[in-house]
Amino acid sequence: MDALHERTAVELRDLLAAGELTPTEVTEHFLDRVDRLNPQVGAFATVTPERARKRAAALEAARAAGSGEGPTPGGLWGLPTGDKDLWNRAGVPTGFGSRAFAGLPPAEESDEIVRVLDDAGIVSLGKTAAPELGFPAYTEPVGAPPARTPWDLTRGAGGSSGGAAAAVAAGLLPFAPGSDGGGSIRIPAAACGVVGLKPTRGLLPAGSGVDSLGGLVVNGPIARTVADTALLLEAMLPRRAGGDVAHPYTLRAPSYAAGAYLAAAQRAELPEGSGLAGAGVARIGVTTSSAWDGFYDIAVSPEARAALDAGVRALAGAGHEIDETALAEAPEYAPAFRTLWMGGASAVPIDDPATLDKLEPLTQWLIRTGRTVPARQLAEAVRTLTGFERSLVAQVGAYDAVVTPALALTPRPIGWYDAEDPERNFEQQCQYTPWTSMLNVAGLPAITVPTHWTEPTADAPAGLPMGVQIIGRPGGELTLLALAAQLESALPGSRAFPL
């Protein structure tokens, strides 16, 4: 048998369900890798080995007792993962990626997403690293090790789910959940050469986006393979006895029967009845234009262009119809998004000036500027972005999917972002990730997939991963998973682990 970390999450699930592996065996294997490799990668902010061992043993005991806590179809029984360090787990400190929160007592109650994954049967190994309060697109918190892409330890893993993506890419976890308010799943997944899915706003009950300002922040899965991504997505959709998803809001995205997402990824076929260019044939738009064009100087690097070209060739080779397109100009987007982003930061529950002074310059700038924004300006920004949402949904709706580069540049060197000038720092983030935040504004689903590896260097002997982002219509996850699986099959990435 291959080493356990070389197995896919789907394979591990099946071995656990068949009794060929135990949760303890799997937990110990991954804890050993975390112990050996996390100091290099910086994927975990906190490791909780004894809690993980107790959890694994409890799952085994419950199964032996026949209490109904054993494997279930589509469940994650016995599979290890981590909680993003922006989420509370009862009894475990949450650092929020900030020195300002050091020493705070653990929460007494777990957040909803943590409870959902616990109910699916996971074993948490600890907290995956995040940047301060989740705002930056890189994970280099002051006072803690940076999260690094395992393909080149001189470069960052991206953010804000940088620890989660680095852990998956380094084989410290088979998959990991993240959250995405402006690209925070897709950016690190692309920087680490793995798959990251931002679901449609309203799809997931825990982290739907409905309860965040502007509907920006949703939760979603990160994994090495498209099928593993779908498996984790399935578990993030808790279902009632009748099979329907247990939504707490009236606003929700279309969802499908249990197992449909994994089946779409494994079959790599478009959903029945879809395909604007014919049965099973997608009409795919391709663009490098973004909502930040004209506000910041956005340039597509040769590596990003090579990744886009490789992905488009593979999709064309699969028989899909490819159309070059351009997004409608939206000069109102950038100032409105900045206002909304700062408005969200203004609500961070820090009122003590001394604590606020402990925050990093970027975070202080966002919070302090946000607290000077008049209510009318914020309301106007929300209205402007709602209009942008309607426009972008209509533009994407002319296709089955739209493809962009995942990132405009190669994974950025550690320390590349301006640590003193927050305005410049924000600009750098947009230049690195110009195609992500607009999809949070529009609530559209998107998935990033590696499609290209740069030439090897001394620091990156296997090359650096670059990829594409596939954007779907509202509720279009089945189509995205199928197209991503086709890319994965046509353009197999490096299967060897870099560490």
mmCIF file of N, CA and C in Angstrom, residues 19-122:
data_model
loop_
_atom_site.group_PDB
_atom_site.id
_atom_site.type_symbol
_atom_site.label_atom_id
_atom_site.label_comp_id
_atom_site.label_asym_id
_atom_site.label_seq_id
_atom_site.Cartn_x
_atom_site.Cartn_y
_atom_site.Cartn_z
ATOM 1 N N GLY A 19 -12.826 -0.999 7.021
ATOM 2 C CA GLY A 19 -12.114 -1.530 8.177
ATOM 3 C C GLY A 19 -10.674 -1.907 7.896
ATOM 4 N N GLU A 20 -10.152 -1.524 6.707
ATOM 5 C CA GLU A 20 -8.763 -1.834 6.386
ATOM 6 C C GLU A 20 -7.797 -0.840 7.022
ATOM 7 N N LEU A 21 -8.325 0.271 7.453
ATOM 8 C CA LEU A 21 -7.577 1.249 8.222
ATOM 9 C C LEU A 21 -8.428 1.675 9.408
ATOM 10 N N THR A 22 -7.778 2.163 10.443
ATOM 11 C CA THR A 22 -8.514 2.723 11.571
ATOM 12 C C THR A 22 -8.242 4.222 11.649
ATOM 13 N N PRO A 23 -9.144 4.987 12.249
ATOM 14 C CA PRO A 23 -8.881 6.414 12.441
ATOM 15 C C PRO A 23 -7.576 6.680 13.181
ATOM 16 N N THR A 24 -7.232 5.817 14.127
ATOM 17 C CA THR A 24 -5.984 6.014 14.865
ATOM 18 C C THR A 24 -4.776 5.874 13.951
ATOM 19 N N GLU A 25 -4.777 4.866 13.082
ATOM 20 C CA GLU A 25 -3.660 4.684 12.158
ATOM 21 C C GLU A 25 -3.497 5.897 11.246
ATOM 22 N N VAL A 26 -4.610 6.366 10.723
ATOM 23 C CA VAL A 26 -4.550 7.515 9.813
ATOM 24 C C VAL A 26 -4.123 8.764 10.572
ATOM 25 N N THR A 27 -4.683 8.960 11.742
ATOM 26 C CA THR A 27 -4.341 10.135 12.546
ATOM 27 C C THR A 27 -2.860 10.154 12.886
ATOM 28 N N GLU A 28 -2.323 9.026 13.303
ATOM 29 C CA GLU A 28 -0.906 8.978 13.677
ATOM 30 C C GLU A 28 0.001 9.261 12.485
ATOM 31 N N HIS A 29 -0.382 8.752 11.330
ATOM 32 C CA HIS A 29 0.444 8.990 10.139
ATOM 33 C C HIS A 29 0.521 10.482 9.831
ATOM 34 N N PHE A 30 -0.607 11.141 9.844
ATOM 35 C CA PHE A 30 -0.604 12.555 9.489
ATOM 36 C C PHE A 30 -0.022 13.409 10.612
ATOM 37 N N LEU A 31 -0.229 13.035 11.858
ATOM 38 C CA LEU A 31 0.416 13.767 12.948
ATOM 39 C C LEU A 31 1.934 13.689 12.836
ATOM 40 N N ASP A 32 2.439 12.539 12.413
ATOM 41 C CA ASP A 32 3.882 12.395 12.232
ATOM 42 C C ASP A 32 4.394 13.340 11.151
ATOM 43 N N ARG A 33 3.645 13.451 10.054
ATOM 44 C CA ARG A 33 4.063 14.370 8.993
ATOM 45 C C ARG A 33 3.990 15.817 9.467
ATOM 46 N N VAL A 34 2.947 16.142 10.209
ATOM 47 C CA VAL A 34 2.850 17.501 10.748
ATOM 48 C C VAL A 34 4.046 17.803 11.646
ATOM 49 N N ASP A 35 4.400 16.851 12.496
ATOM 50 C CA ASP A 35 5.516 17.047 13.421
ATOM 51 C C ASP A 35 6.825 17.273 12.668
ATOM 52 N N ARG A 36 7.023 16.548 11.586
ATOM 53 C CA ARG A 36 8.285 16.629 10.854
ATOM 54 C C ARG A 36 8.351 17.813 9.896
ATOM 55 N N LEU A 37 7.234 18.157 9.259
ATOM 56 C CA LEU A 37 7.271 19.096 8.147
ATOM 57 C C LEU A 37 6.677 20.460 8.441
ATOM 58 N N ASN A 38 5.821 20.549 9.454
ATOM 59 C CA ASN A 38 5.203 21.846 9.711
ATOM 60 C C ASN A 38 6.217 22.946 10.021
ATOM 61 N N PRO A 39 7.326 22.672 10.718
ATOM 62 C CA PRO A 39 8.299 23.741 10.941
ATOM 63 C C PRO A 39 8.832 24.356 9.645
ATOM 64 N N GLN A 40 8.867 23.582 8.568
ATOM 65 C CA GLN A 40 9.321 24.121 7.285
ATOM 66 C C GLN A 40 8.218 24.883 6.562
ATOM 67 N N VAL A 41 6.983 24.378 6.663
ATOM 68 C CA VAL A 41 5.888 24.884 5.835
ATOM 69 C C VAL A 41 5.076 25.965 6.538
ATOM 70 N N GLY A 42 4.948 25.892 7.848
ATOM 71 C CA GLY A 42 4.134 26.862 8.576
ATOM 72 C C GLY A 42 2.649 26.709 8.309
ATOM 73 N N ALA A 43 2.205 25.485 8.085
ATOM 74 C CA ALA A 43 0.803 25.259 7.732
ATOM 75 C C ALA A 43 -0.126 25.329 8.934
ATOM 76 N N PHE A 44 0.349 24.907 10.098
ATOM 77 C CA PHE A 44 -0.476 24.877 11.297
ATOM 78 C C PHE A 44 -0.048 25.979 12.267
ATOM 79 N N ALA A 45 -1.038 26.721 12.755
ATOM 80 C CA ALA A 45 -0.788 27.679 13.824
ATOM 81 C C ALA A 45 -0.772 26.979 15.174
ATOM 82 N N THR A 46 -1.608 25.966 15.323
ATOM 83 C CA THR A 46 -1.716 25.192 16.558
ATOM 84 C C THR A 46 -1.943 23.736 16.188
ATOM 85 N N VAL A 47 -1.211 22.834 16.809
ATOM 86 C CA VAL A 47 -1.400 21.398 16.610
ATOM 87 C C VAL A 47 -1.934 20.815 17.911
ATOM 88 N N THR A 48 -2.949 19.965 17.805
ATOM 89 C CA THR A 48 -3.592 19.390 18.994
ATOM 90 C C THR A 48 -3.547 17.869 18.920
ATOM 91 N N PRO A 49 -2.358 17.278 19.082
ATOM 92 C CA PRO A 49 -2.224 15.825 18.870
ATOM 93 C C PRO A 49 -3.016 14.984 19.859
ATOM 94 N N GLU A 50 -3.038 15.364 21.129
ATOM 95 C CA GLU A 50 -3.745 14.527 22.108
ATOM 96 C C GLU A 50 -5.254 14.580 21.893
ATOM 97 N N ARG A 51 -5.768 15.736 21.561
ATOM 98 C CA ARG A 51 -7.196 15.828 21.236
ATOM 99 C C ARG A 51 -7.517 14.979 20.007
ATOM 100 N N ALA A 52 -6.618 15.000 19.013
ATOM 101 C CA ALA A 52 -6.847 14.217 17.798
ATOM 102 C C ALA A 52 -6.858 12.726 18.117
ATOM 103 N N ARG A 53 -5.928 12.288 18.945
ATOM 104 C CA ARG A 53 -5.870 10.859 19.300
ATOM 105 C C ARG A 53 -7.131 10.438 20.067
ATOM 106 N N LYS A 54 -7.575 11.280 20.985
ATOM 107 C CA LYS A 54 -8.788 10.956 21.736
ATOM 108 C C LYS A 54 -10.000 10.894 20.811
ATOM 109 N N ARG A 55 -10.055 11.817 19.869
ATOM 110 C CA ARG A 55 -11.169 11.818 18.911
ATOM 111 C C ARG A 55 -11.149 10.542 18.067
ATOM 112 N N ALA A 56 -9.991 10.157 17.557
ATOM 113 C CA ALA A 56 -9.885 8.943 16.748
ATOM 114 C C ALA A 56 -10.300 7.718 17.557
ATOM 115 N N ALA A 57 -9.835 7.644 18.786
ATOM 116 C CA ALA A 57 -10.197 6.505 19.638
ATOM 117 C C ALA A 57 -11.687 6.478 19.926
ATOM 118 N N ALA A 58 -12.280 7.654 20.127
ATOM 119 C CA ALA A 58 -13.719 7.718 20.399
ATOM 120 C C ALA A 58 -14.530 7.256 19.190
ATOM 121 N N LEU A 59 -14.087 7.610 17.994
ATOM 122 C CA LEU A 59 -14.783 7.156 16.789
ATOM 123 C C LEU A 59 -14.731 5.635 16.684
ATOM 124 N N GLU A 60 -13.582 5.069 16.975
ATOM 125 C CA GLU A 60 -13.432 3.614 16.908
ATOM 126 C C GLU A 60 -14.299 2.928 17.964
ATOM 127 N N ALA A 61 -14.314 3.489 19.154
ATOM 128 C CA ALA A 61 -15.103 2.875 20.223
ATOM 129 C C ALA A 61 -16.587 2.934 19.902
ATOM 130 N N ALA A 62 -17.028 4.069 19.334
ATOM 131 C CA ALA A 62 -18.442 4.195 18.997
ATOM 132 C C ALA A 62 -18.835 3.215 17.902
ATOM 133 N N ARG A 63 -17.921 3.015 16.966
ATOM 134 C CA ARG A 63 -18.218 2.058 15.899
ATOM 135 C C ARG A 63 -18.292 0.634 16.463
ATOM 136 N N ALA A 64 -17.368 0.309 17.341
ATOM 137 C CA ALA A 64 -17.354 -1.033 17.925
ATOM 138 C C ALA A 64 -18.605 -1.292 18.752
ATOM 139 N N ALA A 65 -19.115 -0.212 19.368
ATOM 140 C CA ALA A 65 -20.319 -0.351 20.195
ATOM 141 C C ALA A 65 -21.591 -0.322 19.374
ATOM 142 N N GLY A 66 -21.452 -0.046 18.077
ATOM 143 C CA GLY A 66 -22.617 -0.004 17.209
ATOM 144 C C GLY A 66 -23.561 1.130 17.524
ATOM 145 N N SER A 67 -22.982 2.290 17.914
ATOM 146 C CA SER A 67 -23.832 3.411 18.328
ATOM 147 C C SER A 67 -24.255 4.304 17.180
ATOM 148 N N GLY A 68 -23.949 3.918 15.964
ATOM 149 C CA GLY A 68 -24.326 4.761 14.836
ATOM 150 C C GLY A 68 -23.305 5.827 14.505
ATOM 151 N N GLU A 69 -22.143 5.791 15.173
ATOM 152 C CA GLU A 69 -21.106 6.790 14.922
ATOM 153 C C GLU A 69 -20.064 6.286 13.924
ATOM 154 N N GLY A 70 -20.362 5.205 13.250
ATOM 155 C CA GLY A 70 -19.415 4.659 12.298
ATOM 156 C C GLY A 70 -19.534 5.307 10.930
ATOM 157 N N PRO A 71 -18.882 4.747 9.914
ATOM 158 C CA PRO A 71 -18.888 5.339 8.582
ATOM 159 C C PRO A 71 -20.292 5.419 7.994
ATOM 160 N N THR A 72 -20.557 6.502 7.288
ATOM 161 C CA THR A 72 -21.810 6.679 6.567
ATOM 162 C C THR A 72 -21.488 7.065 5.130
ATOM 163 N N PRO A 73 -22.343 6.714 4.181
ATOM 164 C CA PRO A 73 -22.086 7.070 2.790
ATOM 165 C C PRO A 73 -21.900 8.575 2.637
ATOM 166 N N GLY A 74 -20.818 8.986 1.994
ATOM 167 C CA GLY A 74 -20.560 10.396 1.791
ATOM 168 C C GLY A 74 -19.958 11.083 2.988
ATOM 169 N N GLY A 75 -19.813 10.373 4.113
ATOM 170 C CA GLY A 75 -19.268 10.979 5.308
ATOM 171 C C GLY A 75 -17.757 10.992 5.293
ATOM 172 N N LEU A 76 -17.183 11.611 6.329
ATOM 173 C CA LEU A 76 -15.733 11.744 6.435
ATOM 174 C C LEU A 76 -15.210 11.008 7.656
ATOM 175 N N TRP A 77 -15.819 9.908 8.021
ATOM 176 C CA TRP A 77 -15.514 9.203 9.252
ATOM 177 C C TRP A 77 -14.028 8.851 9.332
ATOM 178 N N GLY A 78 -13.372 9.384 10.363
ATOM 179 C CA GLY A 78 -11.979 9.050 10.613
ATOM 180 C C GLY A 78 -10.956 9.803 9.801
ATOM 181 N N LEU A 79 -11.383 10.706 8.905
ATOM 182 C CA LEU A 79 -10.436 11.427 8.052
ATOM 183 C C LEU A 79 -9.909 12.664 8.778
ATOM 184 N N PRO A 80 -8.603 12.904 8.734
ATOM 185 C CA PRO A 80 -8.041 14.066 9.421
ATOM 186 C C PRO A 80 -8.165 15.338 8.601
ATOM 187 N N THR A 81 -8.346 16.445 9.282
ATOM 188 C CA THR A 81 -8.305 17.756 8.647
ATOM 189 C C THR A 81 -7.953 18.774 9.713
ATOM 190 N N GLY A 82 -8.082 20.059 9.404
ATOM 191 C CA GLY A 82 -7.766 21.106 10.361
ATOM 192 C C GLY A 82 -8.802 22.204 10.318
ATOM 193 N N ASP A 83 -8.906 22.959 11.405
ATOM 194 C CA ASP A 83 -9.806 24.104 11.480
ATOM 195 C C ASP A 83 -9.012 25.363 11.146
ATOM 196 N N LYS A 84 -9.547 26.202 10.307
ATOM 197 C CA LYS A 84 -8.886 27.471 10.015
ATOM 198 C C LYS A 84 -8.808 28.300 11.298
ATOM 199 N N ASP A 85 -7.695 28.972 11.502
ATOM 200 C CA ASP A 85 -7.462 29.670 12.764
ATOM 201 C C ASP A 85 -8.267 30.973 12.886
ATOM 202 N N LEU A 86 -9.317 31.084 12.119
ATOM 203 C CA LEU A 86 -10.320 32.137 12.302
ATOM 204 C C LEU A 86 -11.595 31.573 12.905
ATOM 205 N N TRP A 87 -11.631 30.245 13.080
ATOM 206 C CA TRP A 87 -12.827 29.564 13.592
ATOM 207 C C TRP A 87 -12.578 29.069 15.005
ATOM 208 N N ASN A 88 -13.612 29.125 15.799
ATOM 209 C CA ASN A 88 -13.515 28.630 17.170
ATOM 210 C C ASN A 88 -13.810 27.139 17.248
ATOM 211 N N ARG A 89 -12.969 26.452 17.983
ATOM 212 C CA ARG A 89 -13.243 25.083 18.414
ATOM 213 C C ARG A 89 -13.198 25.088 19.936
ATOM 214 N N ALA A 90 -14.256 24.612 20.548
ATOM 215 C CA ALA A 90 -14.347 24.647 22.001
ATOM 216 C C ALA A 90 -13.103 24.022 22.633
ATOM 217 N N GLY A 91 -12.474 24.771 23.536
ATOM 218 C CA GLY A 91 -11.330 24.252 24.265
ATOM 219 C C GLY A 91 -9.987 24.458 23.604
ATOM 220 N N VAL A 92 -9.963 24.983 22.364
ATOM 221 C CA VAL A 92 -8.709 25.208 21.645
ATOM 222 C C VAL A 92 -8.562 26.707 21.387
ATOM 223 N N PRO A 93 -7.429 27.294 21.724
ATOM 224 C CA PRO A 93 -7.264 28.739 21.481
ATOM 225 C C PRO A 93 -7.388 29.081 20.001
ATOM 226 N N THR A 94 -7.997 30.215 19.719
ATOM 227 C CA THR A 94 -8.085 30.744 18.361
ATOM 228 C C THR A 94 -7.206 31.987 18.290
ATOM 229 N N GLY A 95 -6.249 31.985 17.385
ATOM 230 C CA GLY A 95 -5.299 33.095 17.321
ATOM 231 C C GLY A 95 -5.678 34.190 16.362
ATOM 232 N N PHE A 96 -6.590 33.913 15.398
ATOM 233 C CA PHE A 96 -7.009 34.881 14.388
ATOM 234 C C PHE A 96 -5.811 35.476 13.647
ATOM 235 N N GLY A 97 -4.703 34.723 13.600
ATOM 236 C CA GLY A 97 -3.532 35.179 12.863
ATOM 237 C C GLY A 97 -2.923 36.457 13.403
ATOM 238 N N SER A 98 -3.152 36.776 14.685
ATOM 239 C CA SER A 98 -2.750 38.077 15.196
ATOM 240 C C SER A 98 -2.119 37.971 16.578
ATOM 241 N N ARG A 99 -1.062 38.720 16.770
ATOM 242 C CA ARG A 99 -0.446 38.799 18.099
ATOM 243 C C ARG A 99 -1.362 39.508 19.091
ATOM 244 N N ALA A 100 -2.340 40.276 18.581
ATOM 245 C CA ALA A 100 -3.256 40.991 19.465
ATOM 246 C C ALA A 100 -4.152 40.051 20.249
ATOM 247 N N PHE A 101 -4.303 38.805 19.779
ATOM 248 C CA PHE A 101 -5.199 37.859 20.435
ATOM 249 C C PHE A 101 -4.433 36.779 21.206
ATOM 250 N N ALA A 102 -3.126 36.930 21.291
ATOM 251 C CA ALA A 102 -2.321 35.935 22.005
ATOM 252 C C ALA A 102 -2.745 35.869 23.464
ATOM 253 N N GLY A 103 -2.885 34.650 23.963
ATOM 254 C CA GLY A 103 -3.196 34.466 25.365
ATOM 255 C C GLY A 103 -4.661 34.513 25.724
ATOM 256 N N LEU A 104 -5.526 34.758 24.742
ATOM 257 C CA LEU A 104 -6.956 34.762 25.054
ATOM 258 C C LEU A 104 -7.420 33.348 25.394
ATOM 259 N N PRO A 105 -8.369 33.206 26.316
ATOM 260 C CA PRO A 105 -8.860 31.862 26.649
ATOM 261 C C PRO A 105 -9.625 31.255 25.478
ATOM 262 N N PRO A 106 -9.625 29.940 25.362
ATOM 263 C CA PRO A 106 -10.373 29.294 24.276
ATOM 264 C C PRO A 106 -11.865 29.551 24.390
ATOM 265 N N ALA A 107 -12.532 29.506 23.252
ATOM 266 C CA ALA A 107 -13.986 29.639 23.237
ATOM 267 C C ALA A 107 -14.625 28.422 23.902
ATOM 268 N N GLU A 108 -15.787 28.623 24.473
ATOM 269 C CA GLU A 108 -16.505 27.525 25.111
ATOM 270 C C GLU A 108 -17.366 26.754 24.120
ATOM 271 N N GLU A 109 -17.623 27.341 22.960
ATOM 272 C CA GLU A 109 -18.484 26.692 21.967
ATOM 273 C C GLU A 109 -17.824 26.740 20.600
ATOM 274 N N SER A 110 -17.944 25.672 19.836
ATOM 275 C CA SER A 110 -17.381 25.614 18.491
ATOM 276 C C SER A 110 -18.261 26.367 17.508
ATOM 277 N N ASP A 111 -17.625 26.940 16.482
ATOM 278 C CA ASP A 111 -18.381 27.586 15.414
ATOM 279 C C ASP A 111 -19.161 26.550 14.609
ATOM 280 N N GLU A 112 -20.146 27.026 13.870
ATOM 281 C CA GLU A 112 -21.046 26.117 13.152
ATOM 282 C C GLU A 112 -20.298 25.238 12.162
ATOM 283 N N ILE A 113 -19.347 25.795 11.406
ATOM 284 C CA ILE A 113 -18.647 24.993 10.408
ATOM 285 C C ILE A 113 -17.849 23.879 11.074
ATOM 286 N N VAL A 114 -17.306 24.150 12.249
ATOM 287 C CA VAL A 114 -16.569 23.126 12.994
ATOM 288 C C VAL A 114 -17.520 22.015 13.429
ATOM 289 N N ARG A 115 -18.705 22.382 13.888
ATOM 290 C CA ARG A 115 -19.677 21.377 14.320
ATOM 291 C C ARG A 115 -20.164 20.547 13.137
ATOM 292 N N VAL A 116 -20.341 21.173 11.992
ATOM 293 C CA VAL A 116 -20.789 20.443 10.797
ATOM 294 C C VAL A 116 -19.769 19.379 10.410
ATOM 295 N N LEU A 117 -18.502 19.738 10.405
ATOM 296 C CA LEU A 117 -17.476 18.776 10.017
ATOM 297 C C LEU A 117 -17.283 17.702 11.087
ATOM 298 N N ASP A 118 -17.432 18.078 12.340
ATOM 299 C CA ASP A 118 -17.402 17.060 13.393
ATOM 300 C C ASP A 118 -18.514 16.039 13.186
ATOM 301 N N ASP A 119 -19.690 16.525 12.847
ATOM 302 C CA ASP A 119 -20.819 15.617 12.624
ATOM 303 C C ASP A 119 -20.559 14.682 11.445
ATOM 304 N N ALA A 120 -19.729 15.137 10.500
ATOM 305 C CA ALA A 120 -19.382 14.297 9.346
ATOM 306 C C ALA A 120 -18.335 13.247 9.692
ATOM 307 N N GLY A 121 -17.728 13.350 10.891
ATOM 308 C CA GLY A 121 -16.809 12.318 11.335
ATOM 309 C C GLY A 121 -15.340 12.649 11.259
ATOM 310 N N ILE A 122 -14.980 13.915 11.057
ATOM 311 C CA ILE A 122 -13.563 14.254 10.882
ATOM 312 C C ILE A 122 -12.795 14.168 12.204
#
